[in-house]
PDB file of C-alpha atoms in Angstrom:
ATOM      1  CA  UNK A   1     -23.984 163.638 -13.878  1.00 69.00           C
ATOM      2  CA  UNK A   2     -20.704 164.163 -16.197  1.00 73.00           C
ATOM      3  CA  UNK A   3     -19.591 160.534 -14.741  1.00 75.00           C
ATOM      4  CA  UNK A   4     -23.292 159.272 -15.745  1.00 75.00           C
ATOM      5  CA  UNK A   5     -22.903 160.753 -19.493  1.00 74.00           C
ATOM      6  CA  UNK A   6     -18.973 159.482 -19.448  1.00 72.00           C
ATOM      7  CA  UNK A   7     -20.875 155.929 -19.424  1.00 71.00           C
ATOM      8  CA  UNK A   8     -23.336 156.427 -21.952  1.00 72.00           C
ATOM      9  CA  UNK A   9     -20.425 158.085 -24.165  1.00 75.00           C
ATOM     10  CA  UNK A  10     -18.091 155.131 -23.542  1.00 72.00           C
ATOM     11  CA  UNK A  11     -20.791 152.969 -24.825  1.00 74.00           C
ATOM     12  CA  UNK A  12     -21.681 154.578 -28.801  1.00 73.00           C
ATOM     13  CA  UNK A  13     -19.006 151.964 -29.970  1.00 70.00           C
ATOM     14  CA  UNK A  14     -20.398 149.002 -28.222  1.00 71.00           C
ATOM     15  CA  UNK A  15     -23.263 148.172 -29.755  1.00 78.00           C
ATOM     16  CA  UNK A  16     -25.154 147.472 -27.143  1.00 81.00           C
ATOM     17  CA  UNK A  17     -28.494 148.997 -27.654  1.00 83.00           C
ATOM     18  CA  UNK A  18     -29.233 147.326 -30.921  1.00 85.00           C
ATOM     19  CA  UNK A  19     -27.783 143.630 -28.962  1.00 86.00           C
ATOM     20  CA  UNK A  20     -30.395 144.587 -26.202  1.00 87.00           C
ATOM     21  CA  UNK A  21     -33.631 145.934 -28.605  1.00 88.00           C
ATOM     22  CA  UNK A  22     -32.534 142.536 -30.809  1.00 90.00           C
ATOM     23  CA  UNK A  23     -32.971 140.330 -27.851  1.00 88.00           C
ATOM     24  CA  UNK A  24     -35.995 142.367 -26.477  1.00 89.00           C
ATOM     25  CA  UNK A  25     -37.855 141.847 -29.929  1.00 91.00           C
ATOM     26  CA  UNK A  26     -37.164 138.222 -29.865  1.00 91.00           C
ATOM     27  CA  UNK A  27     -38.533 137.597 -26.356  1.00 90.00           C
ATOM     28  CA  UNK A  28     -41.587 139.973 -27.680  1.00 91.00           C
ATOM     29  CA  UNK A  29     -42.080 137.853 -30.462  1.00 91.00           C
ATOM     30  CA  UNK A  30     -41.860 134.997 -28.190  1.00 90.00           C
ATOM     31  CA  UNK A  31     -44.441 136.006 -26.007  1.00 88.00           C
ATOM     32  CA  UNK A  32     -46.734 137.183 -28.168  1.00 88.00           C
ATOM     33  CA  UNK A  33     -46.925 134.346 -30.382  1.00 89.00           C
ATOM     34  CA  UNK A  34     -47.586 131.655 -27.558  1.00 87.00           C
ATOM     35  CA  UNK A  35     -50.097 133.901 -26.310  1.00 85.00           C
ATOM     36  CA  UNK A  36     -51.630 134.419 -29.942  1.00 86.00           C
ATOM     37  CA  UNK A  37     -51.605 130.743 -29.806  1.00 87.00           C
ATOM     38  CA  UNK A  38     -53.559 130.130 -26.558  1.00 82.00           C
ATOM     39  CA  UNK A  39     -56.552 132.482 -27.861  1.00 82.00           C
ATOM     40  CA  UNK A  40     -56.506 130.600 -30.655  1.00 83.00           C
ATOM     41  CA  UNK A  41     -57.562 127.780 -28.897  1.00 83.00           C
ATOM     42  CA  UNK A  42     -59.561 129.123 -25.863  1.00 80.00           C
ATOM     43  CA  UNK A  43     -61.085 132.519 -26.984  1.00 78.00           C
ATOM     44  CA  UNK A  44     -62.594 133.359 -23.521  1.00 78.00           C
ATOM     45  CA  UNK A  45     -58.930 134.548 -22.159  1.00 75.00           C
ATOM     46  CA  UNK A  46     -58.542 136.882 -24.625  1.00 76.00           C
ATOM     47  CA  UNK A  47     -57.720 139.432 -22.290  1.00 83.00           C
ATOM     48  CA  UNK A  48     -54.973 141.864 -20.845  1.00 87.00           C
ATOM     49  CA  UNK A  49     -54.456 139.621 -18.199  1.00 86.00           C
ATOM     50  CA  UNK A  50     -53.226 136.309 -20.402  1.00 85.00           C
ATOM     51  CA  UNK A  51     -50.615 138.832 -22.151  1.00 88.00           C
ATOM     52  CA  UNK A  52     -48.950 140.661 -19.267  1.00 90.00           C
ATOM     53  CA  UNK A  53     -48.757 136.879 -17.216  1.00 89.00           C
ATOM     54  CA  UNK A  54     -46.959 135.376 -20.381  1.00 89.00           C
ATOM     55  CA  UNK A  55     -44.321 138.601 -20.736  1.00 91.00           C
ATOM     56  CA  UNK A  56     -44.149 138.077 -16.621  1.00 91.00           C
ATOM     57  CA  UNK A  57     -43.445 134.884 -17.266  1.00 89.00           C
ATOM     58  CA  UNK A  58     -40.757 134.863 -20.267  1.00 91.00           C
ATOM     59  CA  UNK A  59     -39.261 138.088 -18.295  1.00 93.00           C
ATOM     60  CA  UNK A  60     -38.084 135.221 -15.847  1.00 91.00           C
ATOM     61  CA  UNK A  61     -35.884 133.981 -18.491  1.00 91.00           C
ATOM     62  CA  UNK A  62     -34.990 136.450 -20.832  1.00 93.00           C
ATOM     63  CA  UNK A  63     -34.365 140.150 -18.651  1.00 94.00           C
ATOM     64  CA  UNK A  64     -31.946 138.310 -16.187  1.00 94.00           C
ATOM     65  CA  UNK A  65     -29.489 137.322 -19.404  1.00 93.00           C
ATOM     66  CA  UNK A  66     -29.852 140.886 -20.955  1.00 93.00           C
ATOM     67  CA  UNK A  67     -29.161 142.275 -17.605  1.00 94.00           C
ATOM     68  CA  UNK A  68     -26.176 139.994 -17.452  1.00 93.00           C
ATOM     69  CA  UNK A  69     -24.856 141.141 -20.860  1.00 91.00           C
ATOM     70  CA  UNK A  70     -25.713 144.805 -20.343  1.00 91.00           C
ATOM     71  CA  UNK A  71     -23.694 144.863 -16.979  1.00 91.00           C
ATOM     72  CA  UNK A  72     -20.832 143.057 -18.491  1.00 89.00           C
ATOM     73  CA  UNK A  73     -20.542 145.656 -21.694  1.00 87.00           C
ATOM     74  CA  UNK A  74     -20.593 148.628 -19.559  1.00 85.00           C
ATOM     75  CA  UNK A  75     -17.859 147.107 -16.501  1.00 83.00           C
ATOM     76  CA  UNK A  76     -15.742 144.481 -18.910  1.00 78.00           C
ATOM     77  CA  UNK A  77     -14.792 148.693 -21.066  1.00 71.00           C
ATOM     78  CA  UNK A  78     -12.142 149.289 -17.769  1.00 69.00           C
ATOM     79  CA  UNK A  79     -11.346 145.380 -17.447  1.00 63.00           C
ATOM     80  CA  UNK A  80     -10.091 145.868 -20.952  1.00 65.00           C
ATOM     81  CA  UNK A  81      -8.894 149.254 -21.387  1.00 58.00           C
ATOM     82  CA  UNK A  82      -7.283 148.981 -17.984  1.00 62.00           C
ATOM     83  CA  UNK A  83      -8.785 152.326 -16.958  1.00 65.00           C
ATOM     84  CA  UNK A  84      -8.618 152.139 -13.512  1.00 62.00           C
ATOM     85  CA  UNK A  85      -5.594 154.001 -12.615  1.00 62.00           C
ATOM     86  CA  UNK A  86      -6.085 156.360 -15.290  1.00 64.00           C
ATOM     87  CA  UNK A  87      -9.670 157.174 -14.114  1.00 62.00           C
ATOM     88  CA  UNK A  88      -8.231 157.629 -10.467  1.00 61.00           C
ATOM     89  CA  UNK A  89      -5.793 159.877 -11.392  1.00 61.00           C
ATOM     90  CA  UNK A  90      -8.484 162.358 -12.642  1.00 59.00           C
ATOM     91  CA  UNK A  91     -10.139 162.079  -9.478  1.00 65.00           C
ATOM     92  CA  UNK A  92     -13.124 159.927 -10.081  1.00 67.00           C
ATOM     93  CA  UNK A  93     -13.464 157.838  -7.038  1.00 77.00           C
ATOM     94  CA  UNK A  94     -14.433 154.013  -7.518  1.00 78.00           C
ATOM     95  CA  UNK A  95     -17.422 154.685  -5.599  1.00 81.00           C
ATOM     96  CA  UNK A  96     -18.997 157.195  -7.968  1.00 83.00           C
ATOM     97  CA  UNK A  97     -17.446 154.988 -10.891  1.00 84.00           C
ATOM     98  CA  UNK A  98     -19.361 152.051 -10.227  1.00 87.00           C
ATOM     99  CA  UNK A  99     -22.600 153.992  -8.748  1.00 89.00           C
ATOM    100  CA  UNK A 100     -22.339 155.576 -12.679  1.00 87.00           C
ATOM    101  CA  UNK A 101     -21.848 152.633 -14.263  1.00 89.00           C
ATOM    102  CA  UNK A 102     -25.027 150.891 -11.953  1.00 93.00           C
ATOM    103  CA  UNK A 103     -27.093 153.964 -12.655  1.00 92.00           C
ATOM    104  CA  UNK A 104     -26.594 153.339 -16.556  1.00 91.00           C
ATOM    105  CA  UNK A 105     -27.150 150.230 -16.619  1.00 92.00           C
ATOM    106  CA  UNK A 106     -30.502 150.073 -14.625  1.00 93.00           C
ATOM    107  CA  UNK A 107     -31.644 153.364 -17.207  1.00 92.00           C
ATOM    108  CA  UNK A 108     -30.668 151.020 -19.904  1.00 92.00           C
ATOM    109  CA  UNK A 109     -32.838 148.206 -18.432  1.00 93.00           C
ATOM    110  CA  UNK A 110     -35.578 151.313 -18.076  1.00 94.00           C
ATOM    111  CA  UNK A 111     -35.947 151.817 -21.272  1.00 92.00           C
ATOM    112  CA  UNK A 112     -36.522 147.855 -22.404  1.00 93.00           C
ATOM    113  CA  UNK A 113     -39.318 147.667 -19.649  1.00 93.00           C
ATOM    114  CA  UNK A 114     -41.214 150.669 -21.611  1.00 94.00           C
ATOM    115  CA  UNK A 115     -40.939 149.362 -24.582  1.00 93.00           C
ATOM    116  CA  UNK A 116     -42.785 146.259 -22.877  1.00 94.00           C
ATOM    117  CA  UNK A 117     -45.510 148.288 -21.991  1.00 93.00           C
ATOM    118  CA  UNK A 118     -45.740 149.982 -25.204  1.00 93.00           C
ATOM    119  CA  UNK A 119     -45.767 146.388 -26.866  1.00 92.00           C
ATOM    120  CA  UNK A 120     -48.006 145.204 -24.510  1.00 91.00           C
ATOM    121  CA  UNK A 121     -50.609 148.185 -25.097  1.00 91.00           C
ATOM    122  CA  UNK A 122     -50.195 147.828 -28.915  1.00 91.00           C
ATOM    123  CA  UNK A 123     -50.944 144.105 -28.963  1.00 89.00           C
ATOM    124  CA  UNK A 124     -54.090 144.249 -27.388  1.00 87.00           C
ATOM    125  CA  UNK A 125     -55.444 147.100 -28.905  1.00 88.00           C
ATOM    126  CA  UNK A 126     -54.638 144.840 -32.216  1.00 86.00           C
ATOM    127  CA  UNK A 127     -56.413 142.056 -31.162  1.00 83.00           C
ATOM    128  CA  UNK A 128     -59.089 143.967 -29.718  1.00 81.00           C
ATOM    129  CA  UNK A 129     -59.354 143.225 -27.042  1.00 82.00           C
ATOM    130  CA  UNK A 130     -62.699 144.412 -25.197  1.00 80.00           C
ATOM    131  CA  UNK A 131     -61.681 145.704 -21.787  1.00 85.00           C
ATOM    132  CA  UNK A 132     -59.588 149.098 -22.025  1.00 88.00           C
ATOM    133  CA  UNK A 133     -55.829 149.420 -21.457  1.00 88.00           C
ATOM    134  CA  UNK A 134     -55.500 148.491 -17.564  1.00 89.00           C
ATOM    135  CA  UNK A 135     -53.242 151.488 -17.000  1.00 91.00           C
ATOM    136  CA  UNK A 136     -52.966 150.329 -13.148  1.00 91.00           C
ATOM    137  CA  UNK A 137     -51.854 146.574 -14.314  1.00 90.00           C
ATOM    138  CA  UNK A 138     -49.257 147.966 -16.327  1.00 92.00           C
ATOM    139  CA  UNK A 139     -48.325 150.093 -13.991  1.00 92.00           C
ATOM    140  CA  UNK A 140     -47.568 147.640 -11.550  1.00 92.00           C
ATOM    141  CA  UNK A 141     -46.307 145.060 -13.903  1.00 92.00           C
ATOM    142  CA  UNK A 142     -43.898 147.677 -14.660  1.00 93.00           C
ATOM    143  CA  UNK A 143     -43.148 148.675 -11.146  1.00 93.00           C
ATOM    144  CA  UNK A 144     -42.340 145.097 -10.196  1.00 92.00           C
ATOM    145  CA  UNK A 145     -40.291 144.433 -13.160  1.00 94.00           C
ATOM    146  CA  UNK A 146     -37.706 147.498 -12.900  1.00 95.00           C
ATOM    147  CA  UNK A 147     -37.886 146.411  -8.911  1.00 95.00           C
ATOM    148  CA  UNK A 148     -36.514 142.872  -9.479  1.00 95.00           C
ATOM    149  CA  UNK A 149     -34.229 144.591 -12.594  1.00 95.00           C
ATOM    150  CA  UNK A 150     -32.320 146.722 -10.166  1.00 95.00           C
ATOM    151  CA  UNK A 151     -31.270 144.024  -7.722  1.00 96.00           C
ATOM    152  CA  UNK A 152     -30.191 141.874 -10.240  1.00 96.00           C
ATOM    153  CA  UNK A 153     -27.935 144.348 -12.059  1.00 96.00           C
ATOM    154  CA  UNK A 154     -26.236 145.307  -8.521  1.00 95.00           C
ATOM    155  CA  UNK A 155     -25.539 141.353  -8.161  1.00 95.00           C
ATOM    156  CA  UNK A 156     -24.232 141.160 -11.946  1.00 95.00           C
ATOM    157  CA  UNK A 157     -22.453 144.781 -11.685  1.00 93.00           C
ATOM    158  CA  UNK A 158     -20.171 143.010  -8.324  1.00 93.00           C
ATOM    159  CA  UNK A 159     -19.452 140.133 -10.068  1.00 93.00           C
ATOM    160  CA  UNK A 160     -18.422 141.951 -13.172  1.00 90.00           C
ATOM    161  CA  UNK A 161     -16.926 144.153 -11.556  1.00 88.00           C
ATOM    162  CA  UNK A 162     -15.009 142.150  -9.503  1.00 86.00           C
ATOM    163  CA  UNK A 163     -13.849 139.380 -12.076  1.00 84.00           C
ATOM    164  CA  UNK A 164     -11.967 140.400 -15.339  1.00 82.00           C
ATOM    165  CA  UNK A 165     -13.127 137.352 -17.082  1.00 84.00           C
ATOM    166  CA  UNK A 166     -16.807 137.926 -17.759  1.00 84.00           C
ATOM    167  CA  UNK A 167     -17.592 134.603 -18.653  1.00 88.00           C
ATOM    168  CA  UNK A 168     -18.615 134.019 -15.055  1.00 90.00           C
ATOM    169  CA  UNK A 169     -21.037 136.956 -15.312  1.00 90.00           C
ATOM    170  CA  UNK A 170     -22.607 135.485 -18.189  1.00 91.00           C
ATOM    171  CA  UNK A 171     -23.118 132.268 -16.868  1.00 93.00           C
ATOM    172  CA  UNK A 172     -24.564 134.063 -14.055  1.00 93.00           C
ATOM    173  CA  UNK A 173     -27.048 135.395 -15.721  1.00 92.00           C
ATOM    174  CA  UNK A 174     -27.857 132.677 -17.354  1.00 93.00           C
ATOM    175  CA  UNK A 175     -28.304 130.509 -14.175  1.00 94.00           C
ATOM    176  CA  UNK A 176     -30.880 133.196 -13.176  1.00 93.00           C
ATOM    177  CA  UNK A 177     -32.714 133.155 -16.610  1.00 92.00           C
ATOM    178  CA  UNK A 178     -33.475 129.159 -15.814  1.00 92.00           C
ATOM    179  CA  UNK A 179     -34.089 129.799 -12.203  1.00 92.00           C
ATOM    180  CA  UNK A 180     -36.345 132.712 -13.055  1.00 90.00           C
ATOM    181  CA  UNK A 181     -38.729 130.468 -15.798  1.00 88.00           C
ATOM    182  CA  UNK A 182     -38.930 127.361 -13.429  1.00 88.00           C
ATOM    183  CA  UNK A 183     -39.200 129.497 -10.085  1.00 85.00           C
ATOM    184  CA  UNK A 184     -42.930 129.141  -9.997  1.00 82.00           C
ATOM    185  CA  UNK A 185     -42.125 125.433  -9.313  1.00 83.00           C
ATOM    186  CA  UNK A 186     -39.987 125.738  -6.711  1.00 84.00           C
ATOM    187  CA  UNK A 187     -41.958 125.795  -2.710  1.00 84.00           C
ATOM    188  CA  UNK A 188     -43.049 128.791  -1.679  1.00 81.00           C
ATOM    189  CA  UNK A 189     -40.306 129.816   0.866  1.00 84.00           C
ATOM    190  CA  UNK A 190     -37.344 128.391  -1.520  1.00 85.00           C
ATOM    191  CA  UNK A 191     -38.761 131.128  -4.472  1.00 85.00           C
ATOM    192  CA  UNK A 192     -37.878 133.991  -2.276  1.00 84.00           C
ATOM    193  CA  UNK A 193     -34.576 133.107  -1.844  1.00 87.00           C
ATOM    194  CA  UNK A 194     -34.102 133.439  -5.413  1.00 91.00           C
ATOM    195  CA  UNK A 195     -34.317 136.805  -6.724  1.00 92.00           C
ATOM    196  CA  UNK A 196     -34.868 136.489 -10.180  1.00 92.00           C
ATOM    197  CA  UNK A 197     -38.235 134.431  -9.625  1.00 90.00           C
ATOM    198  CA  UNK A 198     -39.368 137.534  -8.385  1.00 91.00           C
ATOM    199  CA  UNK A 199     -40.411 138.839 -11.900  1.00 91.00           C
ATOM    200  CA  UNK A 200     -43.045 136.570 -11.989  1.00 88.00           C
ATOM    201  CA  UNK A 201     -43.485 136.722  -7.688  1.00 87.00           C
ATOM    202  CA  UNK A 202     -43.886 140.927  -8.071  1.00 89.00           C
ATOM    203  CA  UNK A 203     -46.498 140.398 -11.592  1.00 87.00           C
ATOM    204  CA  UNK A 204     -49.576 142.069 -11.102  1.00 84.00           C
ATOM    205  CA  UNK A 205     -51.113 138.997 -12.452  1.00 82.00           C
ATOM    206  CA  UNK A 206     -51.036 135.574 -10.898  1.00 81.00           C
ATOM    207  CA  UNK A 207     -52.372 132.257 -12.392  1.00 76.00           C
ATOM    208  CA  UNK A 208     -54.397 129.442 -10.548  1.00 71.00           C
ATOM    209  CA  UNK A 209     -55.856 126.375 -11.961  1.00 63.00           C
ATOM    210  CA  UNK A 210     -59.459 125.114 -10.415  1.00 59.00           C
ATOM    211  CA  UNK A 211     -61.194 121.946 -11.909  1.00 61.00           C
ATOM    212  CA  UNK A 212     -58.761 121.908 -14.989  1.00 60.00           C
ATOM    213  CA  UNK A 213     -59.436 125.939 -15.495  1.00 63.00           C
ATOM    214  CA  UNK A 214     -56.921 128.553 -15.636  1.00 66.00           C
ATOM    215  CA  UNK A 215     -58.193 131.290 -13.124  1.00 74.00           C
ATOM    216  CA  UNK A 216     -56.545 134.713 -13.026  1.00 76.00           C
ATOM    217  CA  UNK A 217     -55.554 136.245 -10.112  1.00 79.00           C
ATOM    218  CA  UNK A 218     -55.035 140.145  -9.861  1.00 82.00           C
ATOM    219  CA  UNK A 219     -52.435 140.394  -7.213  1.00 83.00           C
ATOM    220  CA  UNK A 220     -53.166 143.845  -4.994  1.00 83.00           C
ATOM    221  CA  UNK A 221     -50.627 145.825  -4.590  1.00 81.00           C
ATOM    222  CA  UNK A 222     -50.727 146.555  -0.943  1.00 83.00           C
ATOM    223  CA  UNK A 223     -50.013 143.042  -0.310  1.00 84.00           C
ATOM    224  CA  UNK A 224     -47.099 143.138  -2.436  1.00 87.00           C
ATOM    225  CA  UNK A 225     -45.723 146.062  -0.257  1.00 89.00           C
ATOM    226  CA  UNK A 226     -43.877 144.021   2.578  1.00 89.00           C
ATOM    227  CA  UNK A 227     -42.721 142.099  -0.118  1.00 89.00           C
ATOM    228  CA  UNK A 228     -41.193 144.947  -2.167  1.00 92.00           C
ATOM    229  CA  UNK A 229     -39.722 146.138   0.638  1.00 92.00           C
ATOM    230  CA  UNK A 230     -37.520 143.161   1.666  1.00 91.00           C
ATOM    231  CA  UNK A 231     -36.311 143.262  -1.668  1.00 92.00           C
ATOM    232  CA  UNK A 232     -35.457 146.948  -2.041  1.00 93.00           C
ATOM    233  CA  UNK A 233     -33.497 145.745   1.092  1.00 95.00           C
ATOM    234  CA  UNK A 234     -31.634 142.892  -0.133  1.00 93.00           C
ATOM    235  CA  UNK A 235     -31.212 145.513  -3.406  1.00 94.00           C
ATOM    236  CA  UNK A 236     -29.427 148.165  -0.973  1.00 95.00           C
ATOM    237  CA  UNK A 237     -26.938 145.374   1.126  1.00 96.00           C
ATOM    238  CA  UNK A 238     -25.896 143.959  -2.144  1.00 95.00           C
ATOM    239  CA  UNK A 239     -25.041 147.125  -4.088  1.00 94.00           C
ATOM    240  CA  UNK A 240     -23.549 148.350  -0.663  1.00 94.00           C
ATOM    241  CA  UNK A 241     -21.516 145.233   0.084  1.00 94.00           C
ATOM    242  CA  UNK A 242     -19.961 145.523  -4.049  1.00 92.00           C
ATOM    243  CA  UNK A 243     -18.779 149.278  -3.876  1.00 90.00           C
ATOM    244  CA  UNK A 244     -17.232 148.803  -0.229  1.00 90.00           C
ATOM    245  CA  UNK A 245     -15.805 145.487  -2.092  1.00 88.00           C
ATOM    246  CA  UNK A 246     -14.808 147.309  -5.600  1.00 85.00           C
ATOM    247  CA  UNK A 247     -13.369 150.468  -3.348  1.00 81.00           C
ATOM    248  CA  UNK A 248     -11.261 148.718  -1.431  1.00 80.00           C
ATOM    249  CA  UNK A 249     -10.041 146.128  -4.068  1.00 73.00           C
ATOM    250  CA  UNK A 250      -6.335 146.595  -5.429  1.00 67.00           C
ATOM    251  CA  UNK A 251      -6.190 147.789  -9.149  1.00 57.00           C
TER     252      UNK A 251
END
C-alpha cells in the first residue's frame, strides 16, 4: 500500500487528473451531442440503449489514448528522474514498482469509467427518458469497459516501461484508438485479435440493422462469460510477460 500511495504522491505535480477529466469531458460532450442529434431526428430511439452504444462506441477511440497518456505520466516520472537505482536501494523491488504503478493507473482509469456512468444516468434522466435507469446495463457496460481498460494499460505500462522515449507509447495508443472506432468493421475472428475493439465487443448493447432499421441488441451476459475470460487471460500473460521483462532488464 505505501508503494501504491508513493504513486499517487509522485503524481500531485503532474497534472494529470485535470489532462484526463479534460479529455473525458470532451469525449462526453462528443457523445452526447451526436446522440442528442440522432433523437432529434428519429424520436423512437430515445432510449438508454442509443446512449450507452454511442459512449461504447467513442470509448473505442478515446479510453485507449487516455490510457496511453495516463500510463506514460505515471512510468516516463523514473525514465526522467532516473529513479531506478535510487528506488532499489531502498528496497522496493521492480516487481512491486511496476505492479504499483499498474495498480494506479487502472484506479485512475476507475474513476473516468464512473464518471461515465454518472454522465450517462444524468443525461437520460434530462432528456427524460421513459424507461428507468437500467442499473444492470450500466453495470455491465461498466464491467466490460474497466475489463478491456486493464489489459490495455498492462500492454501500454510494458511498453512504457520498457522504452524511455514515450513517443512510441503514445503512438501506441493512438493506433488502438483507430483500431478500437473501426473494429466493428473488421471480420469477426480478426476483431478478437485486437484488444481494444473489445470496448465495443464486451458493450452490453449491440446494434443490428434489418430492412434499413437500427435494431438493438441487449447482449446477455452469460454469453459474454467465455469471452471475458479469454481476455482476463491474455490480461494476466501480458502483465506477467512485462514485470518478468522490466525485472530482469538492466537499469
Amino acid at each position: 500500500m505505501k508503494v501504491i500511495h508513493l504513486e499517487f504522491y509522485k503524481l500531485r505535480h503532474k497534472h494529470l487528473f485535470l489532462m484526463i477529466i479534460l479529455f473525458l469531458l470532451v469525449e462526453i460532450i462528443w457523445a452526447f451531442m451526436a446522440t442528442n442529434m440522432s433523437i432529434s431526428r428519429n424520436p423512437e430511439i430515445a432510449r438508454w440503449e442509443t446512449l450507452i452504444l454511442m459512449l461504447s462506441t467513442m470509448n473505442g477511440l478515446f479510453l485507449p489514448i487516455l490510457s496511453a497518456i495516463c500510463v506514460s505520466r505515471i512510468c516516463d516520472m523514473e525514465h526522467k528522474g532516473n529513479t531506478w537505482k535510487l528506488l532499489l536501494t531502498v528496497s522496493v523491488k521492480r516487481g512491486q514498482l511496476y505492479a504499483a504503478k499498474y495498480i494506479c493507473a487502472c484506479l485512475v482509469m476507475l474513476v473516468i469509467c464512473i464518471l461515465q456512468v454518472f454522465s450517462i444516468s444524468v443525461f437520460g434522466i434530462i432528456k427524460g427518458f421513459e424507461e428507468p435507469v437500467p442499473f444492470l446495463l450500466l453495470a455491465q457496460f461498466l464491467m466490460g469497459t474497466v475489463l478491456t481498460n486493464m489489459v490495455i494499460i498492462a500492454l501500454q505500462q510494458w511498453v512504457s516501461m520498457a522504452l524511455k522515449n514515450q513517443a512510441f507509447a503514445l503512438t501506441l495508443g493512438m493506433i488502438g484508438g483507430f483500431i478500437g472506432l473501426t473494429a466493428d468493421l473488421f471480420p469477426l475472428v480478426v476483431r478478437r485479435f485486437f484488444v481494444w475493439s473489445y470496448y465495443t465487443g464486451l458493450s452490453s448493447i449491440k446494434q443490428n440493422y434489418v430492412n434499413e432499421q437500427m435494431q438493438f441488441i441487449i447482449q446477455d451476459l452469460s454469453t459474454l462469460l467465455p469471452l471475458m475470460a479469454v481476455l482476463i487471460m491474455a490480461g494476466i500473460v501480458i502483465y506477467l510477460a512485462g514485470s518478468i521483462h522490466i525485472s530482469r532488464k538492466e537499469v
